[in-house]
């Protein structure tokens, strides 16, 4: 899928590229990392490729926001399970990013990135590893996005604010979502003028205030210079870590970090509980990210037959995708394409991914069931979330906040080998 090298970048015609207020803008979507906190759901796929809302993928939110914001120079930086994401990206066509100049470019990992050999390497290292490509492209502004958050946002508004205040970095912030733990995020304190005066990255004892959404707008020369300075001052063999370890604190210390408050829904779905909660928000109407006609989330999908509901089926407060065959009872749940629910099966407060089968007599509650799994018994997450890996076959009850590995046959006496603590 990768379509360029540093040589092809330097050969682009002068003056090409997305511009906002006369400034050349480059978007980097960070789609690397193993997403270990999601456990078995990302054991065989890149986290940005995880299905959301039945028919979408997590990366669709960042890509759709780029398209609607008029940003057409978008690079996706990959690292893990590349094929699971590349099959979905299809050269950027669903997001109008398949262009002769610019458009969607995919950067796979290479020996030059060093992300696999540096201790404590993170997303700041990913930026440093690609600094020569960024410098060759010559942007004025670099927008850096995570690929696994659920939200809608006009990045153009953030860029214009960033340029107006003359920031080195502008971080998009939001109030801590209900049910979330502030210790998972960057916590900020902001002056009346909007400058970030304090930044605490994943603090053990949060002091309150807004959190960062991992949407960052950088002054490109300042970003490149700061990355070089940090790399020079970091011991050999050590990484720069994530944004919050050194990169953002450097801008805060220089008093060039500003905040832009997101007015709308946002959720990091990096934990099974948050992933399930985001779907519950869809069903309850707390989230309208998939129901905004003038800002649709776009995706790549394979056509299937419409959903089929049998006469005895009972479906309420649920999303049923195309290709599903439902004869059982489905309540407050989301079914992805191709799911089969046999007569007598019961599904409650659950997300079921593509082509899974729920056999007659099975009862699934507070669970996430991955692709092609077969459920022939009771699965109940209790107060937590039970996660069933892809192609697993459940022939005995699964109870509590546990995970079952992909392809595993779960029989009476089986014990989980992966937990939600990863």
Tab-separated table of N, CA, C and O in Angstrom, residues 286-374:
chain	number	residue	atom	x	y	z
A	286	UNK	N	-26.865	9.476	23.195
A	286	UNK	CA	-25.859	10.370	23.779
A	286	UNK	C	-24.783	10.732	22.763
A	286	UNK	O	-24.126	11.755	22.863
A	287	UNK	N	-24.589	9.877	21.779
A	287	UNK	CA	-23.645	10.138	20.701
A	287	UNK	C	-24.387	10.169	19.377
A	287	UNK	O	-25.182	9.272	19.082
A	288	UNK	N	-24.139	11.221	18.585
A	288	UNK	CA	-24.783	11.331	17.269
A	288	UNK	C	-23.735	11.340	16.164
A	288	UNK	O	-23.998	11.822	15.063
A	289	UNK	N	-22.561	10.781	16.451
A	289	UNK	CA	-21.473	10.846	15.471
A	289	UNK	C	-21.809	10.102	14.188
A	289	UNK	O	-21.239	10.410	13.125
A	290	UNK	N	-22.694	9.134	14.238
A	290	UNK	CA	-23.081	8.402	13.032
A	290	UNK	C	-24.406	8.888	12.460
A	290	UNK	O	-24.910	8.301	11.505
A	291	UNK	N	-24.949	9.945	13.020
A	291	UNK	CA	-26.272	10.412	12.608
A	291	UNK	C	-26.268	11.914	12.381
A	291	UNK	O	-27.158	12.630	12.827
A	292	UNK	N	-25.238	12.392	11.669
A	292	UNK	CA	-25.130	13.800	11.337
A	292	UNK	C	-25.097	13.929	9.812
A	292	UNK	O	-24.064	13.704	9.188
A	293	UNK	N	-26.227	14.249	9.179
A	293	UNK	CA	-26.307	14.214	7.718
A	293	UNK	C	-25.279	15.073	7.005
A	293	UNK	O	-24.808	14.703	5.913
A	294	UNK	N	-24.913	16.233	7.580
A	294	UNK	CA	-23.972	17.107	6.879
A	294	UNK	C	-22.508	16.780	7.229
A	294	UNK	O	-21.599	17.474	6.776
A	295	UNK	N	-22.287	15.727	8.009
A	295	UNK	CA	-20.927	15.320	8.343
A	295	UNK	C	-20.891	13.783	8.456
A	295	UNK	O	-20.554	13.221	9.498
A	296	UNK	N	-21.225	13.084	7.368
A	296	UNK	CA	-21.303	11.617	7.452
A	296	UNK	C	-19.935	10.980	7.645
A	296	UNK	O	-18.925	11.475	7.141
A	297	UNK	N	-19.906	9.882	8.401
A	297	UNK	CA	-18.700	9.084	8.527
A	297	UNK	C	-18.668	8.120	7.350
A	297	UNK	O	-19.606	7.355	7.120
A	298	UNK	N	-17.589	8.182	6.587
A	298	UNK	CA	-17.454	7.395	5.364
A	298	UNK	C	-16.598	6.172	5.637
A	298	UNK	O	-15.728	6.176	6.506
A	299	UNK	N	-16.822	5.105	4.852
A	299	UNK	CA	-16.116	3.863	5.103
A	299	UNK	C	-16.021	3.038	3.833
A	299	UNK	O	-16.663	3.354	2.819
A	300	UNK	N	-15.212	2.002	3.883
A	300	UNK	CA	-15.093	1.036	2.795
A	300	UNK	C	-15.736	-0.262	3.251
A	300	UNK	O	-15.446	-0.752	4.348
A	301	UNK	N	-16.618	-0.816	2.448
A	301	UNK	CA	-17.313	-2.026	2.864
A	301	UNK	C	-17.635	-2.901	1.664
A	301	UNK	O	-17.671	-2.425	0.521
A	302	UNK	N	-17.867	-4.179	1.929
A	302	UNK	CA	-18.229	-5.144	0.893
A	302	UNK	C	-19.744	-5.302	0.886
A	302	UNK	O	-20.346	-5.584	1.932
A	303	UNK	N	-20.402	-5.132	-0.263
A	303	UNK	CA	-21.871	-5.228	-0.309
A	303	UNK	C	-22.361	-6.612	0.118
A	303	UNK	O	-21.740	-7.640	-0.173
A	304	UNK	N	-23.468	-6.633	0.809
A	304	UNK	CA	-24.129	-7.872	1.198
A	304	UNK	C	-25.635	-7.700	1.043
A	304	UNK	O	-26.123	-6.604	0.803
A	305	UNK	N	-26.339	-8.806	1.228
A	305	UNK	CA	-27.794	-8.746	1.208
A	305	UNK	C	-28.297	-7.914	2.383
A	305	UNK	O	-27.614	-7.779	3.403
A	306	UNK	N	-29.499	-7.351	2.285
A	306	UNK	CA	-30.087	-6.657	3.439
A	306	UNK	C	-30.271	-7.617	4.616
A	306	UNK	O	-30.266	-8.838	4.458
A	307	UNK	N	-30.436	-7.055	5.798
A	307	UNK	CA	-30.691	-7.874	6.976
A	307	UNK	C	-32.034	-8.587	6.847
A	307	UNK	O	-32.993	-8.063	6.261
A	308	UNK	N	-32.097	-9.788	7.429
A	308	UNK	CA	-33.332	-10.578	7.403
A	308	UNK	C	-33.765	-10.851	8.829
A	308	UNK	O	-32.986	-11.335	9.661
A	309	UNK	N	-35.009	-10.514	9.166
A	309	UNK	CA	-35.574	-10.750	10.479
A	309	UNK	C	-36.708	-11.765	10.348
A	309	UNK	O	-37.668	-11.539	9.606
A	310	UNK	N	-36.608	-12.881	11.072
A	310	UNK	CA	-37.635	-13.911	11.034
A	310	UNK	C	-38.891	-13.441	11.761
A	310	UNK	O	-38.863	-12.484	12.547
A	311	UNK	N	-39.981	-14.124	11.534
A	311	UNK	CA	-41.257	-13.750	12.158
A	311	UNK	C	-41.163	-13.796	13.673
A	311	UNK	O	-41.780	-12.985	14.379
A	312	UNK	N	-40.362	-14.735	14.197
A	312	UNK	CA	-40.268	-14.872	15.655
A	312	UNK	C	-39.199	-13.978	16.265
A	312	UNK	O	-39.025	-13.954	17.487
A	313	UNK	N	-38.463	-13.238	15.446
A	313	UNK	CA	-37.409	-12.359	15.959
A	313	UNK	C	-38.001	-11.231	16.782
A	313	UNK	O	-39.080	-10.715	16.478
A	314	UNK	N	-37.273	-10.821	17.826
A	314	UNK	CA	-37.657	-9.684	18.643
A	314	UNK	C	-36.436	-8.781	18.791
A	314	UNK	O	-35.460	-9.145	19.444
A	315	UNK	N	-36.502	-7.604	18.192
A	315	UNK	CA	-35.363	-6.685	18.166
A	315	UNK	C	-35.808	-5.336	18.703
A	315	UNK	O	-36.813	-4.778	18.245
A	316	UNK	N	-35.042	-4.779	19.676
A	316	UNK	CA	-35.385	-3.464	20.226
A	316	UNK	C	-34.107	-2.717	20.589
A	316	UNK	O	-33.115	-3.323	21.019
A	317	UNK	N	-34.143	-1.399	20.393
A	317	UNK	CA	-33.031	-0.514	20.765
A	317	UNK	C	-31.696	-1.056	20.261
A	317	UNK	O	-30.700	-1.076	20.984
A	318	UNK	N	-31.644	-1.470	19.017
A	318	UNK	CA	-30.452	-2.113	18.479
A	318	UNK	C	-30.147	-1.635	17.067
A	318	UNK	O	-31.011	-1.071	16.382
A	319	UNK	N	-28.902	-1.842	16.643
A	319	UNK	CA	-28.479	-1.602	15.270
A	319	UNK	C	-28.189	-2.948	14.613
A	319	UNK	O	-27.354	-3.713	15.110
A	320	UNK	N	-28.859	-3.227	13.508
A	320	UNK	CA	-28.691	-4.491	12.799
A	320	UNK	C	-28.121	-4.191	11.417
A	320	UNK	O	-28.763	-3.512	10.607
A	321	UNK	N	-26.934	-4.671	11.130
A	321	UNK	CA	-26.258	-4.358	9.867
A	321	UNK	C	-26.752	-5.267	8.743
A	321	UNK	O	-27.422	-6.285	8.974
A	322	UNK	N	-26.371	-4.910	7.526
A	322	UNK	CA	-26.733	-5.707	6.362
A	322	UNK	C	-26.107	-7.105	6.476
A	322	UNK	O	-25.076	-7.324	7.099
A	323	UNK	N	-26.778	-8.078	5.863
A	323	UNK	CA	-26.274	-9.444	5.868
A	323	UNK	C	-26.589	-10.236	7.113
A	323	UNK	O	-26.262	-11.425	7.190
A	324	UNK	N	-27.209	-9.612	8.126
A	324	UNK	CA	-27.546	-10.342	9.350
A	324	UNK	C	-28.804	-11.189	9.134
A	324	UNK	O	-29.688	-10.837	8.358
A	325	UNK	N	-28.881	-12.308	9.872
A	325	UNK	CA	-30.063	-13.165	9.898
A	325	UNK	C	-30.440	-13.370	11.356
A	325	UNK	O	-29.700	-13.995	12.119
A	326	UNK	N	-31.579	-12.810	11.730
A	326	UNK	CA	-31.968	-12.782	13.131
A	326	UNK	C	-33.306	-13.490	13.313
A	326	UNK	O	-34.321	-13.112	12.721
A	327	UNK	N	-33.278	-14.533	14.165
A	327	UNK	CA	-34.513	-15.220	14.533
A	327	UNK	C	-34.716	-15.219	16.046
A	327	UNK	O	-35.780	-15.618	16.515
A	328	UNK	N	-33.713	-14.766	16.810
A	328	UNK	CA	-33.808	-14.733	18.264
A	328	UNK	C	-34.173	-13.358	18.780
A	328	UNK	O	-34.756	-12.535	18.063
A	329	UNK	N	-33.788	-13.068	20.029
A	329	UNK	CA	-34.123	-11.792	20.665
A	329	UNK	C	-32.857	-10.956	20.827
A	329	UNK	O	-31.854	-11.429	21.382
A	330	UNK	N	-32.922	-9.709	20.385
A	330	UNK	CA	-31.777	-8.794	20.430
A	330	UNK	C	-32.234	-7.501	21.089
A	330	UNK	O	-33.172	-6.851	20.624
A	331	UNK	N	-31.542	-7.107	22.181
A	331	UNK	CA	-31.918	-5.909	22.936
A	331	UNK	C	-30.682	-5.069	23.214
A	331	UNK	O	-29.657	-5.596	23.665
A	332	UNK	N	-30.763	-3.774	22.928
A	332	UNK	CA	-29.686	-2.807	23.220
A	332	UNK	C	-28.317	-3.320	22.749
A	332	UNK	O	-27.336	-3.274	23.479
A	333	UNK	N	-28.260	-3.782	21.517
A	333	UNK	CA	-27.037	-4.385	21.000
A	333	UNK	C	-26.759	-3.916	19.590
A	333	UNK	O	-27.631	-3.349	18.912
A	334	UNK	N	-25.520	-4.157	19.140
A	334	UNK	CA	-25.098	-3.786	17.794
A	334	UNK	C	-24.578	-5.035	17.091
A	334	UNK	O	-23.653	-5.695	17.589
A	335	UNK	N	-25.165	-5.354	15.947
A	335	UNK	CA	-24.766	-6.510	15.160
A	335	UNK	C	-24.098	-6.042	13.877
A	335	UNK	O	-24.684	-5.289	13.091
A	336	UNK	N	-22.872	-6.477	13.655
A	336	UNK	CA	-22.120	-6.146	12.447
A	336	UNK	C	-22.580	-7.032	11.289
A	336	UNK	O	-23.349	-7.988	11.490
A	337	UNK	N	-22.121	-6.757	10.065
A	337	UNK	CA	-22.592	-7.519	8.905
A	337	UNK	C	-22.377	-9.026	9.038
A	337	UNK	O	-21.357	-9.489	9.534
A	338	UNK	N	-23.393	-9.783	8.597
A	338	UNK	CA	-23.261	-11.223	8.493
A	338	UNK	C	-23.489	-12.000	9.773
A	338	UNK	O	-23.277	-13.218	9.797
A	339	UNK	N	-23.930	-11.360	10.847
A	339	UNK	CA	-24.157	-12.065	12.105
A	339	UNK	C	-25.432	-12.905	12.019
A	339	UNK	O	-26.451	-12.463	11.477
A	340	UNK	N	-25.365	-14.117	12.567
A	340	UNK	CA	-26.529	-15.001	12.629
A	340	UNK	C	-26.960	-15.175	14.079
A	340	UNK	O	-26.144	-15.502	14.950
A	341	UNK	N	-28.240	-14.944	14.354
A	341	UNK	CA	-28.812	-15.157	15.680
A	341	UNK	C	-29.953	-16.159	15.518
A	341	UNK	O	-31.010	-15.841	14.988
A	342	UNK	N	-29.715	-17.381	15.975
A	342	UNK	CA	-30.697	-18.433	15.769
A	342	UNK	C	-31.894	-18.273	16.700
A	342	UNK	O	-31.842	-17.575	17.724
A	343	UNK	N	-32.999	-18.919	16.333
A	343	UNK	CA	-34.212	-18.883	17.148
A	343	UNK	C	-33.905	-19.417	18.538
A	343	UNK	O	-33.242	-20.439	18.700
A	344	UNK	N	-34.388	-18.696	19.560
A	344	UNK	CA	-34.145	-19.100	20.937
A	344	UNK	C	-32.913	-18.480	21.554
A	344	UNK	O	-32.709	-18.579	22.766
A	345	UNK	N	-32.055	-17.838	20.767
A	345	UNK	CA	-30.884	-17.139	21.299
A	345	UNK	C	-31.300	-15.773	21.824
A	345	UNK	O	-32.234	-15.149	21.307
A	346	UNK	N	-30.591	-15.288	22.857
A	346	UNK	CA	-30.883	-13.996	23.465
A	346	UNK	C	-29.592	-13.191	23.531
A	346	UNK	O	-28.564	-13.685	24.003
A	347	UNK	N	-29.641	-11.937	23.067
A	347	UNK	CA	-28.481	-11.039	23.085
A	347	UNK	C	-28.903	-9.753	23.767
A	347	UNK	O	-29.903	-9.125	23.380
A	348	UNK	N	-28.140	-9.318	24.780
A	348	UNK	CA	-28.438	-8.086	25.513
A	348	UNK	C	-27.162	-7.282	25.732
A	348	UNK	O	-26.124	-7.848	26.106
A	349	UNK	N	-27.225	-5.987	25.480
A	349	UNK	CA	-26.127	-5.068	25.806
A	349	UNK	C	-24.789	-5.601	25.302
A	349	UNK	O	-23.807	-5.684	26.035
A	350	UNK	N	-24.743	-5.940	24.034
A	350	UNK	CA	-23.594	-6.641	23.466
A	350	UNK	C	-23.258	-6.089	22.089
A	350	UNK	O	-24.124	-5.588	21.370
A	351	UNK	N	-21.983	-6.179	21.723
A	351	UNK	CA	-21.516	-5.855	20.376
A	351	UNK	C	-21.010	-7.135	19.738
A	351	UNK	O	-20.146	-7.818	20.304
A	352	UNK	N	-21.541	-7.462	18.573
A	352	UNK	CA	-21.139	-8.685	17.878
A	352	UNK	C	-20.578	-8.306	16.518
A	352	UNK	O	-21.239	-7.624	15.732
A	353	UNK	N	-19.359	-8.743	16.247
A	353	UNK	CA	-18.678	-8.376	15.016
A	353	UNK	C	-18.973	-9.374	13.898
A	353	UNK	O	-19.677	-10.367	14.091
A	354	UNK	N	-18.421	-9.127	12.748
A	354	UNK	CA	-18.829	-9.750	11.488
A	354	UNK	C	-18.841	-11.286	11.523
A	354	UNK	O	-17.903	-11.926	11.979
A	355	UNK	N	-19.935	-11.821	10.977
A	355	UNK	CA	-20.067	-13.254	10.678
A	355	UNK	C	-20.007	-14.158	11.903
A	355	UNK	O	-19.760	-15.359	11.788
A	356	UNK	N	-20.215	-13.618	13.080
A	356	UNK	CA	-20.332	-14.453	14.273
A	356	UNK	C	-21.685	-15.160	14.261
A	356	UNK	O	-22.654	-14.700	13.644
A	357	UNK	N	-21.750	-16.292	14.971
A	357	UNK	CA	-22.979	-17.081	15.028
A	357	UNK	C	-23.368	-17.277	16.487
A	357	UNK	O	-22.559	-17.737	17.308
A	358	UNK	N	-24.614	-16.946	16.815
A	358	UNK	CA	-25.155	-17.156	18.152
A	358	UNK	C	-26.181	-18.282	18.041
A	358	UNK	O	-27.245	-18.106	17.442
A	359	UNK	N	-25.832	-19.437	18.603
A	359	UNK	CA	-26.660	-20.624	18.447
A	359	UNK	C	-27.930	-20.550	19.303
A	359	UNK	O	-28.015	-19.805	20.279
A	360	UNK	N	-28.907	-21.374	18.916
A	360	UNK	CA	-30.155	-21.485	19.670
A	360	UNK	C	-29.850	-21.853	21.113
A	360	UNK	O	-29.024	-22.734	21.387
A	361	UNK	N	-30.504	-21.161	22.050
A	361	UNK	CA	-30.318	-21.433	23.464
A	361	UNK	C	-29.207	-20.634	24.115
A	361	UNK	O	-29.106	-20.598	25.347
A	362	UNK	N	-28.336	-19.999	23.327
A	362	UNK	CA	-27.263	-19.185	23.895
A	362	UNK	C	-27.831	-17.875	24.439
A	362	UNK	O	-28.807	-17.333	23.909
A	363	UNK	N	-27.217	-17.371	25.496
A	363	UNK	CA	-27.619	-16.091	26.079
A	363	UNK	C	-26.343	-15.272	26.256
A	363	UNK	O	-25.456	-15.660	27.017
A	364	UNK	N	-26.255	-14.135	25.558
A	364	UNK	CA	-25.061	-13.299	25.568
A	364	UNK	C	-25.426	-11.943	26.148
A	364	UNK	O	-26.323	-11.259	25.648
A	365	UNK	N	-24.711	-11.558	27.216
A	365	UNK	CA	-25.010	-10.299	27.898
A	365	UNK	C	-23.709	-9.589	28.253
A	365	UNK	O	-22.758	-10.208	28.726
A	366	UNK	N	-23.656	-8.289	28.024
A	366	UNK	CA	-22.485	-7.448	28.315
A	366	UNK	C	-21.205	-8.112	27.814
A	366	UNK	O	-20.308	-8.479	28.583
A	367	UNK	N	-21.150	-8.239	26.491
A	367	UNK	CA	-20.008	-8.900	25.870
A	367	UNK	C	-19.647	-8.213	24.560
A	367	UNK	O	-20.449	-7.476	23.979
A	368	UNK	N	-18.426	-8.472	24.117
A	368	UNK	CA	-17.994	-8.143	22.768
A	368	UNK	C	-17.566	-9.458	22.131
A	368	UNK	O	-16.668	-10.138	22.640
A	369	UNK	N	-18.210	-9.825	21.032
A	369	UNK	CA	-17.947	-11.082	20.352
A	369	UNK	C	-17.288	-10.772	19.012
A	369	UNK	O	-17.871	-10.089	18.173
A	370	UNK	N	-16.073	-11.261	18.822
A	370	UNK	CA	-15.307	-10.915	17.624
A	370	UNK	C	-15.744	-11.765	16.427
A	370	UNK	O	-16.548	-12.702	16.549
A	371	UNK	N	-15.166	-11.473	15.278
A	371	UNK	CA	-15.578	-12.045	13.997
A	371	UNK	C	-15.505	-13.581	13.972
A	371	UNK	O	-14.560	-14.178	14.474
A	372	UNK	N	-16.537	-14.178	13.393
A	372	UNK	CA	-16.604	-15.617	13.115
A	372	UNK	C	-16.595	-16.484	14.371
A	372	UNK	O	-16.388	-17.702	14.288
A	373	UNK	N	-16.774	-15.885	15.536
A	373	UNK	CA	-16.917	-16.692	16.750
A	373	UNK	C	-18.262	-17.403	16.734
A	373	UNK	O	-19.233	-16.945	16.112
A	374	UNK	N	-18.329	-18.533	17.427
A	374	UNK	CA	-19.565	-19.299	17.546
A	374	UNK	C	-19.901	-19.413	19.034
A	374	UNK	O	-19.105	-19.935	19.822
